[in-house]
Amino acid sequence: MSKKKISRPKATGSGPVATASQATGPAPVATASQAMGSGTVATERALRTISTGPDTVAPVLETPATPASPTSPASPTEFVVPEWHHSLIDLDDVDPVYESDLKGLLKSWRRGRATKRISQVLADGYVTIFSVLVIVAMIGGAVFRAQTASAACETQTCRVGRTLLPWVMLFAAFALTLVVSRIFGPVVASAAEGFWLFDAPIRRARLLRGRLVAVLLAVAFGAALLGAVLAALTGYPPREIAEWAAALGLGAGGLTAFAAFEQTFARTWLIKVLQWLLGAAAFAALVLITGVAAGWFSLDLDTTLTTEIVIGVAAGGVVLLVLFGVLAVLRLGEIHRARLVSGGTLISGMQGAAFAMDLGLMRDILVERDAMAKGQVRPTLGIGRGLGALVGREVQRLWRYPKRLVLFVVSLGVPYAVGALGLTTFNPFISALVLLIAFVPLLNSLRVITRTRGLARLFPFTNARLRLACVAVAAGLAAVWAILATPAFYGLGSGSHPMSLSRALVYSLVTAGAGVLAGVRWTSAKPADYSTPMMQTGFGALPPGLMFNLFKGLDVAVVVTGPLMLGWSPWVSVVIGLVVLYLVSGTFDMSEAQQMQAELKKEREAMKAGGNKPGGPKTVIAPPRRR
């Protein structure tokens, strides 16, 4: 530290310490002592800052006391002006940080940079509001028809179906709640929050407490609304609709609180076990509905006992919500920052995919997260040659991940359950939608081939043959499903046979084919092209193909099974299915045709410029001059 000697008059007053006069207001004093080890001189320095005006600050150094000599003449006092050395670690007085003020600062920063309010966005999206109203009207009409048809439900099969179907949805919703909680959090934080906040010396629990409460309330109210809609569609009276809504909402909220408590310990195996048990319970209820509809056995259910069990489920949800909610709040500070940021990063990626309305990209993100959690697998040698090698790979992949068959097995009971409820007319369409969801996990290779054109060019096969090899396993499973679901279309267990056995087989084959084609359409659909001219909507400019991403796969299911629901001949659906098969097989690719047309156009322009000589320059002959 450099030192500079400054002379000033000797201060008045007693004592060896130099003071300053004419100071206005109190002067804060900062002191520091340093010991430099044994054999060195300990020096104490203190700096007093005296404000002599709004823009003037005078530092004065206090020097150690020395014995005054009566014979020493009055001489100016010498002191040393120190240099400032800032340290963010050794601080004597640290101002406390309040988490509520920090959250308010973040909220004001985010709101201050928003360009629109949520009310303005909803006002601009008048098309969305109109669509929501139409959907609500459709659900209301379906509820009214279900309430009207419930009075005619007198057979044992119908009563069992009405009683057990809400239990299927209850257990399925609970299992889905645990799956989502295990994948995402349920307590999450963004990458920016993890970098700027959670590494700071603040109480993490106070920042996450409100977030956990908001998640629990959102899950409870959302599940309660879903339970009310399902109970109303089943035909229950208002009192029982309220009971089912309370059971589903409180149960889902309690399971979410349990997942948050397990997140504080960074363990997931309990959640996995519980989700598989709930999924097995849902499948067991579906098997009961199927068995009663098929006439394999009879089942007489007590309505009063069922109501008491529903109330018990709601009471158990309250206990889970209060107990594990309090325990999770008390242990919020124990959640690792990496776990919080991981869930927030996944949600950010899902939000980006949802903004692009690309459901396939959302599934790709989840598949990647599952593969990262698995870590590594043992490599396996392929089997077969040519296209058979691709089919063999699909079989090996199915053997390696057998859990992808869970939805396929569940879909086998759907036509029987729908027939038991008396919805025979809508059986092909509902079963095709369930098959669409079941076949999408079995078509991963098709998605890689269609999204990676460079990889597809490496194979010495056409696009149609490549896609056929990637879909072979799913098509075989669809054939098995059609054979096993034929009795449901034939009317087994309903007491009447609305069609012959051969016609029921055709109905089942058409439904299975519609599910496979819908899965191929959903998997191989191209993303929206942002280089095309935009379309003006209430939410701003959007690519023309962006809105159709929400209906891919659904359109194929409607087109193929529509004639069956209208009562037309099933051969009409067969012809439509063959046309759809030609379009989704990759035999005719519109983008490749457009690219070829553009190349032909360039060649024609080159021939015109070269005087009918491809690639040759055009020779210009000067006109003769007149003399």
PDB file of N, CA, C and O in Angstrom, residues 359-360 363 431-448 450-451 467 470-471 474-475 478 510-526 549 551-558 560 580-581 584-585:
ATOM      1  N   LEU A 359     -46.759 -31.747 -30.746  1.00  0.00           N
ATOM      2  CA  LEU A 359     -46.871 -32.767 -29.712  1.00  0.00           C
ATOM      3  C   LEU A 359     -45.793 -33.824 -29.849  1.00  0.00           C
ATOM      4  O   LEU A 359     -45.374 -34.421 -28.852  1.00  0.00           O
ATOM      5  N   GLY A 360     -45.335 -34.071 -31.073  1.00  0.00           N
ATOM      6  CA  GLY A 360     -44.257 -35.029 -31.266  1.00  0.00           C
ATOM      7  C   GLY A 360     -42.962 -34.582 -30.617  1.00  0.00           C
ATOM      8  O   GLY A 360     -42.223 -35.392 -30.046  1.00  0.00           O
ATOM      9  N   ARG A 363     -43.128 -35.208 -26.920  1.00  0.00           N
ATOM     10  CA  ARG A 363     -42.846 -36.604 -26.591  1.00  0.00           C
ATOM     11  C   ARG A 363     -41.355 -36.915 -26.741  1.00  0.00           C
ATOM     12  O   ARG A 363     -40.788 -37.675 -25.960  1.00  0.00           O
ATOM     13  N   SER A 431     -62.192 -46.490 -29.844  1.00  0.00           N
ATOM     14  CA  SER A 431     -61.123 -47.495 -29.839  1.00  0.00           C
ATOM     15  C   SER A 431     -59.958 -47.074 -30.731  1.00  0.00           C
ATOM     16  O   SER A 431     -58.790 -47.320 -30.396  1.00  0.00           O
ATOM     17  N   ALA A 432     -60.243 -46.420 -31.860  1.00  0.00           N
ATOM     18  CA  ALA A 432     -59.168 -45.951 -32.740  1.00  0.00           C
ATOM     19  C   ALA A 432     -58.326 -44.872 -32.060  1.00  0.00           C
ATOM     20  O   ALA A 432     -57.100 -44.840 -32.216  1.00  0.00           O
ATOM     21  N   LEU A 433     -58.968 -43.987 -31.287  1.00  0.00           N
ATOM     22  CA  LEU A 433     -58.203 -42.965 -30.563  1.00  0.00           C
ATOM     23  C   LEU A 433     -57.293 -43.589 -29.509  1.00  0.00           C
ATOM     24  O   LEU A 433     -56.138 -43.171 -29.345  1.00  0.00           O
ATOM     25  N   VAL A 434     -57.795 -44.587 -28.802  1.00  0.00           N
ATOM     26  CA  VAL A 434     -56.959 -45.256 -27.803  1.00  0.00           C
ATOM     27  C   VAL A 434     -55.808 -46.003 -28.476  1.00  0.00           C
ATOM     28  O   VAL A 434     -54.660 -45.998 -27.985  1.00  0.00           O
ATOM     29  N   LEU A 435     -56.072 -46.609 -29.624  1.00  0.00           N
ATOM     30  CA  LEU A 435     -55.000 -47.285 -30.359  1.00  0.00           C
ATOM     31  C   LEU A 435     -53.967 -46.289 -30.886  1.00  0.00           C
ATOM     32  O   LEU A 435     -52.773 -46.611 -30.968  1.00  0.00           O
ATOM     33  N   LEU A 436     -54.407 -45.099 -31.247  1.00  0.00           N
ATOM     34  CA  LEU A 436     -53.459 -44.056 -31.656  1.00  0.00           C
ATOM     35  C   LEU A 436     -52.462 -43.776 -30.542  1.00  0.00           C
ATOM     36  O   LEU A 436     -51.239 -43.700 -30.776  1.00  0.00           O
ATOM     37  N   ILE A 437     -52.950 -43.624 -29.322  1.00  0.00           N
ATOM     38  CA  ILE A 437     -52.054 -43.368 -28.188  1.00  0.00           C
ATOM     39  C   ILE A 437     -51.168 -44.580 -27.902  1.00  0.00           C
ATOM     40  O   ILE A 437     -50.012 -44.446 -27.506  1.00  0.00           O
ATOM     41  N   ALA A 438     -51.708 -45.789 -28.130  1.00  0.00           N
ATOM     42  CA  ALA A 438     -50.946 -47.000 -27.816  1.00  0.00           C
ATOM     43  C   ALA A 438     -49.870 -47.290 -28.849  1.00  0.00           C
ATOM     44  O   ALA A 438     -48.817 -47.853 -28.507  1.00  0.00           O
ATOM     45  N   PHE A 439     -50.090 -46.917 -30.121  1.00  0.00           N
ATOM     46  CA  PHE A 439     -49.138 -47.253 -31.177  1.00  0.00           C
ATOM     47  C   PHE A 439     -48.026 -46.212 -31.338  1.00  0.00           C
ATOM     48  O   PHE A 439     -47.000 -46.519 -31.951  1.00  0.00           O
ATOM     49  N   VAL A 440     -48.210 -45.011 -30.822  1.00  0.00           N
ATOM     50  CA  VAL A 440     -47.171 -43.983 -30.975  1.00  0.00           C
ATOM     51  C   VAL A 440     -45.846 -44.402 -30.337  1.00  0.00           C
ATOM     52  O   VAL A 440     -44.782 -44.241 -30.948  1.00  0.00           O
ATOM     53  N   PRO A 441     -45.818 -44.985 -29.123  1.00  0.00           N
ATOM     54  CA  PRO A 441     -44.518 -45.430 -28.579  1.00  0.00           C
ATOM     55  C   PRO A 441     -43.863 -46.552 -29.368  1.00  0.00           C
ATOM     56  O   PRO A 441     -42.657 -46.789 -29.213  1.00  0.00           O
ATOM     57  N   LEU A 442     -44.613 -47.255 -30.220  1.00  0.00           N
ATOM     58  CA  LEU A 442     -44.051 -48.356 -30.984  1.00  0.00           C
ATOM     59  C   LEU A 442     -43.504 -47.919 -32.336  1.00  0.00           C
ATOM     60  O   LEU A 442     -43.044 -48.757 -33.111  1.00  0.00           O
ATOM     61  N   LEU A 443     -43.537 -46.622 -32.634  1.00  0.00           N
ATOM     62  CA  LEU A 443     -43.129 -46.115 -33.940  1.00  0.00           C
ATOM     63  C   LEU A 443     -41.969 -45.131 -33.824  1.00  0.00           C
ATOM     64  O   LEU A 443     -41.896 -44.153 -34.571  1.00  0.00           O
ATOM     65  N   ASN A 444     -41.056 -45.373 -32.895  1.00  0.00           N
ATOM     66  CA  ASN A 444     -39.913 -44.469 -32.736  1.00  0.00           C
ATOM     67  C   ASN A 444     -38.990 -44.510 -33.954  1.00  0.00           C
ATOM     68  O   ASN A 444     -38.458 -43.476 -34.382  1.00  0.00           O
ATOM     69  N   SER A 445     -38.770 -45.676 -34.515  1.00  0.00           N
ATOM     70  CA  SER A 445     -37.894 -45.779 -35.688  1.00  0.00           C
ATOM     71  C   SER A 445     -38.471 -45.023 -36.871  1.00  0.00           C
ATOM     72  O   SER A 445     -37.741 -44.391 -37.644  1.00  0.00           O
ATOM     73  N   LEU A 446     -39.779 -45.076 -37.027  1.00  0.00           N
ATOM     74  CA  LEU A 446     -40.413 -44.331 -38.119  1.00  0.00           C
ATOM     75  C   LEU A 446     -40.212 -42.834 -37.949  1.00  0.00           C
ATOM     76  O   LEU A 446     -39.980 -42.119 -38.939  1.00  0.00           O
ATOM     77  N   ARG A 447     -40.275 -42.355 -36.735  1.00  0.00           N
ATOM     78  CA  ARG A 447     -40.067 -40.911 -36.510  1.00  0.00           C
ATOM     79  C   ARG A 447     -38.627 -40.517 -36.825  1.00  0.00           C
ATOM     80  O   ARG A 447     -38.377 -39.462 -37.407  1.00  0.00           O
ATOM     81  N   VAL A 448     -37.659 -41.364 -36.472  1.00  0.00           N
ATOM     82  CA  VAL A 448     -36.258 -41.052 -36.779  1.00  0.00           C
ATOM     83  C   VAL A 448     -36.029 -41.041 -38.286  1.00  0.00           C
ATOM     84  O   VAL A 448     -35.343 -40.161 -38.821  1.00  0.00           O
ATOM     85  N   THR A 450     -38.242 -40.488 -40.710  1.00  0.00           N
ATOM     86  CA  THR A 450     -38.935 -39.393 -41.385  1.00  0.00           C
ATOM     87  C   THR A 450     -38.365 -38.025 -41.024  1.00  0.00           C
ATOM     88  O   THR A 450     -38.446 -37.105 -41.834  1.00  0.00           O
ATOM     89  N   ARG A 451     -37.792 -37.884 -39.838  1.00  0.00           N
ATOM     90  CA  ARG A 451     -37.232 -36.587 -39.442  1.00  0.00           C
ATOM     91  C   ARG A 451     -35.767 -36.442 -39.841  1.00  0.00           C
ATOM     92  O   ARG A 451     -35.259 -35.318 -39.824  1.00  0.00           O
ATOM     93  N   ARG A 467     -40.612 -47.273 -44.545  1.00  0.00           N
ATOM     94  CA  ARG A 467     -41.716 -47.053 -43.617  1.00  0.00           C
ATOM     95  C   ARG A 467     -42.476 -48.353 -43.348  1.00  0.00           C
ATOM     96  O   ARG A 467     -42.948 -48.575 -42.223  1.00  0.00           O
ATOM     97  N   CYS A 470     -40.581 -50.257 -40.739  1.00  0.00           N
ATOM     98  CA  CYS A 470     -40.672 -49.658 -39.405  1.00  0.00           C
ATOM     99  C   CYS A 470     -42.049 -49.854 -38.776  1.00  0.00           C
ATOM    100  O   CYS A 470     -42.186 -49.810 -37.550  1.00  0.00           O
ATOM    101  N   VAL A 471     -43.078 -50.069 -39.617  1.00  0.00           N
ATOM    102  CA  VAL A 471     -44.449 -50.204 -39.116  1.00  0.00           C
ATOM    103  C   VAL A 471     -44.856 -51.676 -39.009  1.00  0.00           C
ATOM    104  O   VAL A 471     -45.958 -51.976 -38.555  1.00  0.00           O
ATOM    105  N   ALA A 474     -45.901 -52.902 -35.429  1.00  0.00           N
ATOM    106  CA  ALA A 474     -47.156 -52.287 -35.003  1.00  0.00           C
ATOM    107  C   ALA A 474     -48.336 -52.857 -35.782  1.00  0.00           C
ATOM    108  O   ALA A 474     -49.424 -53.077 -35.222  1.00  0.00           O
ATOM    109  N   ALA A 475     -48.142 -53.116 -37.075  1.00  0.00           N
ATOM    110  CA  ALA A 475     -49.212 -53.707 -37.873  1.00  0.00           C
ATOM    111  C   ALA A 475     -49.543 -55.118 -37.392  1.00  0.00           C
ATOM    112  O   ALA A 475     -50.720 -55.514 -37.344  1.00  0.00           O
ATOM    113  N   ALA A 478     -51.599 -54.828 -34.365  1.00  0.00           N
ATOM    114  CA  ALA A 478     -52.955 -54.392 -34.717  1.00  0.00           C
ATOM    115  C   ALA A 478     -53.804 -55.568 -35.179  1.00  0.00           C
ATOM    116  O   ALA A 478     -55.006 -55.638 -34.869  1.00  0.00           O
ATOM    117  N   VAL A 510     -61.028 -52.731 -39.471  1.00  0.00           N
ATOM    118  CA  VAL A 510     -61.023 -51.325 -39.875  1.00  0.00           C
ATOM    119  C   VAL A 510     -60.613 -50.432 -38.701  1.00  0.00           C
ATOM    120  O   VAL A 510     -59.831 -49.475 -38.858  1.00  0.00           O
ATOM    121  N   THR A 511     -61.110 -50.736 -37.506  1.00  0.00           N
ATOM    122  CA  THR A 511     -60.745 -49.935 -36.327  1.00  0.00           C
ATOM    123  C   THR A 511     -59.259 -50.051 -36.012  1.00  0.00           C
ATOM    124  O   THR A 511     -58.584 -49.041 -35.733  1.00  0.00           O
ATOM    125  N   ALA A 512     -58.730 -51.283 -36.064  1.00  0.00           N
ATOM    126  CA  ALA A 512     -57.301 -51.467 -35.813  1.00  0.00           C
ATOM    127  C   ALA A 512     -56.460 -50.779 -36.877  1.00  0.00           C
ATOM    128  O   ALA A 512     -55.437 -50.142 -36.569  1.00  0.00           O
ATOM    129  N   GLY A 513     -56.870 -50.881 -38.146  1.00  0.00           N
ATOM    130  CA  GLY A 513     -56.142 -50.189 -39.212  1.00  0.00           C
ATOM    131  C   GLY A 513     -56.184 -48.685 -39.055  1.00  0.00           C
ATOM    132  O   GLY A 513     -55.194 -47.989 -39.319  1.00  0.00           O
ATOM    133  N   ALA A 514     -57.340 -48.162 -38.624  1.00  0.00           N
ATOM    134  CA  ALA A 514     -57.431 -46.714 -38.390  1.00  0.00           C
ATOM    135  C   ALA A 514     -56.480 -46.283 -37.287  1.00  0.00           C
ATOM    136  O   ALA A 514     -55.849 -45.211 -37.372  1.00  0.00           O
ATOM    137  N   GLY A 515     -56.336 -47.116 -36.236  1.00  0.00           N
ATOM    138  CA  GLY A 515     -55.398 -46.769 -35.168  1.00  0.00           C
ATOM    139  C   GLY A 515     -53.961 -46.759 -35.642  1.00  0.00           C
ATOM    140  O   GLY A 515     -53.181 -45.860 -35.301  1.00  0.00           O
ATOM    141  N   VAL A 516     -53.569 -47.753 -36.468  1.00  0.00           N
ATOM    142  CA  VAL A 516     -52.196 -47.792 -36.986  1.00  0.00           C
ATOM    143  C   VAL A 516     -51.935 -46.618 -37.918  1.00  0.00           C
ATOM    144  O   VAL A 516     -50.892 -45.941 -37.835  1.00  0.00           O
ATOM    145  N   LEU A 517     -52.866 -46.347 -38.849  1.00  0.00           N
ATOM    146  CA  LEU A 517     -52.676 -45.240 -39.781  1.00  0.00           C
ATOM    147  C   LEU A 517     -52.644 -43.890 -39.047  1.00  0.00           C
ATOM    148  O   LEU A 517     -51.884 -42.989 -39.429  1.00  0.00           O
ATOM    149  N   ALA A 518     -53.465 -43.752 -38.014  1.00  0.00           N
ATOM    150  CA  ALA A 518     -53.428 -42.516 -37.229  1.00  0.00           C
ATOM    151  C   ALA A 518     -52.087 -42.364 -36.522  1.00  0.00           C
ATOM    152  O   ALA A 518     -51.533 -41.253 -36.452  1.00  0.00           O
ATOM    153  N   GLY A 519     -51.540 -43.479 -35.993  1.00  0.00           N
ATOM    154  CA  GLY A 519     -50.218 -43.411 -35.370  1.00  0.00           C
ATOM    155  C   GLY A 519     -49.124 -43.069 -36.363  1.00  0.00           C
ATOM    156  O   GLY A 519     -48.207 -42.288 -36.052  1.00  0.00           O
ATOM    157  N   VAL A 520     -49.194 -43.619 -37.576  1.00  0.00           N
ATOM    158  CA  VAL A 520     -48.205 -43.293 -38.612  1.00  0.00           C
ATOM    159  C   VAL A 520     -48.313 -41.828 -39.006  1.00  0.00           C
ATOM    160  O   VAL A 520     -47.306 -41.131 -39.178  1.00  0.00           O
ATOM    161  N   ARG A 521     -49.530 -41.345 -39.131  1.00  0.00           N
ATOM    162  CA  ARG A 521     -49.741 -39.926 -39.476  1.00  0.00           C
ATOM    163  C   ARG A 521     -49.207 -39.013 -38.367  1.00  0.00           C
ATOM    164  O   ARG A 521     -48.554 -38.010 -38.633  1.00  0.00           O
ATOM    165  N   TRP A 522     -49.462 -39.378 -37.124  1.00  0.00           N
ATOM    166  CA  TRP A 522     -48.993 -38.561 -35.997  1.00  0.00           C
ATOM    167  C   TRP A 522     -47.469 -38.557 -35.910  1.00  0.00           C
ATOM    168  O   TRP A 522     -46.863 -37.542 -35.590  1.00  0.00           O
ATOM    169  N   THR A 523     -46.852 -39.692 -36.210  1.00  0.00           N
ATOM    170  CA  THR A 523     -45.404 -39.824 -36.064  1.00  0.00           C
ATOM    171  C   THR A 523     -44.651 -39.194 -37.234  1.00  0.00           C
ATOM    172  O   THR A 523     -43.621 -38.544 -37.035  1.00  0.00           O
ATOM    173  N   SER A 524     -45.150 -39.380 -38.450  1.00  0.00           N
ATOM    174  CA  SER A 524     -44.418 -38.947 -39.640  1.00  0.00           C
ATOM    175  C   SER A 524     -44.833 -37.575 -40.141  1.00  0.00           C
ATOM    176  O   SER A 524     -44.336 -37.149 -41.191  1.00  0.00           O
ATOM    177  N   ALA A 525     -45.727 -36.889 -39.439  1.00  0.00           N
ATOM    178  CA  ALA A 525     -46.149 -35.563 -39.892  1.00  0.00           C
ATOM    179  C   ALA A 525     -44.984 -34.585 -39.814  1.00  0.00           C
ATOM    180  O   ALA A 525     -44.187 -34.615 -38.878  1.00  0.00           O
ATOM    181  N   LYS A 526     -44.893 -33.723 -40.790  1.00  0.00           N
ATOM    182  CA  LYS A 526     -43.788 -32.762 -40.849  1.00  0.00           C
ATOM    183  C   LYS A 526     -44.072 -31.568 -39.948  1.00  0.00           C
ATOM    184  O   LYS A 526     -45.233 -31.182 -39.758  1.00  0.00           O
ATOM    185  N   ASN A 549     -51.185 -29.117 -36.560  1.00  0.00           N
ATOM    186  CA  ASN A 549     -50.400 -30.047 -35.750  1.00  0.00           C
ATOM    187  C   ASN A 549     -51.217 -30.639 -34.607  1.00  0.00           C
ATOM    188  O   ASN A 549     -50.924 -31.735 -34.128  1.00  0.00           O
ATOM    189  N   PHE A 551     -54.270 -31.599 -34.816  1.00  0.00           N
ATOM    190  CA  PHE A 551     -55.266 -32.550 -35.316  1.00  0.00           C
ATOM    191  C   PHE A 551     -54.644 -33.692 -36.104  1.00  0.00           C
ATOM    192  O   PHE A 551     -55.378 -34.500 -36.673  1.00  0.00           O
ATOM    193  N   LYS A 552     -53.320 -33.752 -36.164  1.00  0.00           N
ATOM    194  CA  LYS A 552     -52.706 -34.835 -36.918  1.00  0.00           C
ATOM    195  C   LYS A 552     -52.929 -36.155 -36.180  1.00  0.00           C
ATOM    196  O   LYS A 552     -52.769 -36.243 -34.962  1.00  0.00           O
ATOM    197  N   GLY A 553     -53.292 -37.169 -36.920  1.00  0.00           N
ATOM    198  CA  GLY A 553     -53.673 -38.447 -36.340  1.00  0.00           C
ATOM    199  C   GLY A 553     -55.154 -38.509 -36.041  1.00  0.00           C
ATOM    200  O   GLY A 553     -55.829 -39.497 -36.365  1.00  0.00           O
ATOM    201  N   LEU A 554     -55.687 -37.452 -35.433  1.00  0.00           N
ATOM    202  CA  LEU A 554     -57.125 -37.399 -35.165  1.00  0.00           C
ATOM    203  C   LEU A 554     -57.926 -37.344 -36.462  1.00  0.00           C
ATOM    204  O   LEU A 554     -59.004 -37.942 -36.565  1.00  0.00           O
ATOM    205  N   ASP A 555     -57.399 -36.623 -37.465  1.00  0.00           N
ATOM    206  CA  ASP A 555     -58.108 -36.527 -38.741  1.00  0.00           C
ATOM    207  C   ASP A 555     -58.212 -37.884 -39.431  1.00  0.00           C
ATOM    208  O   ASP A 555     -59.244 -38.222 -40.016  1.00  0.00           O
ATOM    209  N   VAL A 556     -57.163 -38.691 -39.348  1.00  0.00           N
ATOM    210  CA  VAL A 556     -57.201 -40.014 -39.971  1.00  0.00           C
ATOM    211  C   VAL A 556     -58.217 -40.909 -39.262  1.00  0.00           C
ATOM    212  O   VAL A 556     -58.988 -41.641 -39.908  1.00  0.00           O
ATOM    213  N   ALA A 557     -58.244 -40.856 -37.950  1.00  0.00           N
ATOM    214  CA  ALA A 557     -59.204 -41.671 -37.200  1.00  0.00           C
ATOM    215  C   ALA A 557     -60.642 -41.290 -37.538  1.00  0.00           C
ATOM    216  O   ALA A 557     -61.524 -42.156 -37.675  1.00  0.00           O
ATOM    217  N   VAL A 558     -60.905 -40.007 -37.701  1.00  0.00           N
ATOM    218  CA  VAL A 558     -62.264 -39.559 -38.033  1.00  0.00           C
ATOM    219  C   VAL A 558     -62.638 -39.980 -39.451  1.00  0.00           C
ATOM    220  O   VAL A 558     -63.752 -40.468 -39.703  1.00  0.00           O
ATOM    221  N   VAL A 560     -61.449 -42.439 -41.369  1.00  0.00           N
ATOM    222  CA  VAL A 560     -61.554 -43.884 -41.601  1.00  0.00           C
ATOM    223  C   VAL A 560     -62.749 -44.476 -40.868  1.00  0.00           C
ATOM    224  O   VAL A 560     -63.491 -45.309 -41.419  1.00  0.00           O
ATOM    225  N   VAL A 580     -55.624 -43.533 -47.602  1.00  0.00           N
ATOM    226  CA  VAL A 580     -54.792 -42.937 -46.548  1.00  0.00           C
ATOM    227  C   VAL A 580     -53.460 -43.669 -46.437  1.00  0.00           C
ATOM    228  O   VAL A 580     -52.407 -43.049 -46.230  1.00  0.00           O
ATOM    229  N   LEU A 581     -53.491 -44.992 -46.617  1.00  0.00           N
ATOM    230  CA  LEU A 581     -52.249 -45.770 -46.573  1.00  0.00           C
ATOM    231  C   LEU A 581     -51.294 -45.346 -47.681  1.00  0.00           C
ATOM    232  O   LEU A 581     -50.077 -45.243 -47.473  1.00  0.00           O
ATOM    233  N   VAL A 584     -49.760 -41.842 -46.623  1.00  0.00           N
ATOM    234  CA  VAL A 584     -48.813 -41.810 -45.494  1.00  0.00           C
ATOM    235  C   VAL A 584     -47.647 -42.762 -45.683  1.00  0.00           C
ATOM    236  O   VAL A 584     -46.738 -42.781 -44.852  1.00  0.00           O
ATOM    237  N   SER A 585     -47.658 -43.554 -46.766  1.00  0.00           N
ATOM    238  CA  SER A 585     -46.574 -44.522 -46.966  1.00  0.00           C
ATOM    239  C   SER A 585     -45.301 -43.886 -47.489  1.00  0.00           C
ATOM    240  O   SER A 585     -44.252 -44.543 -47.504  1.00  0.00           O
TER     241      SER A 585
END
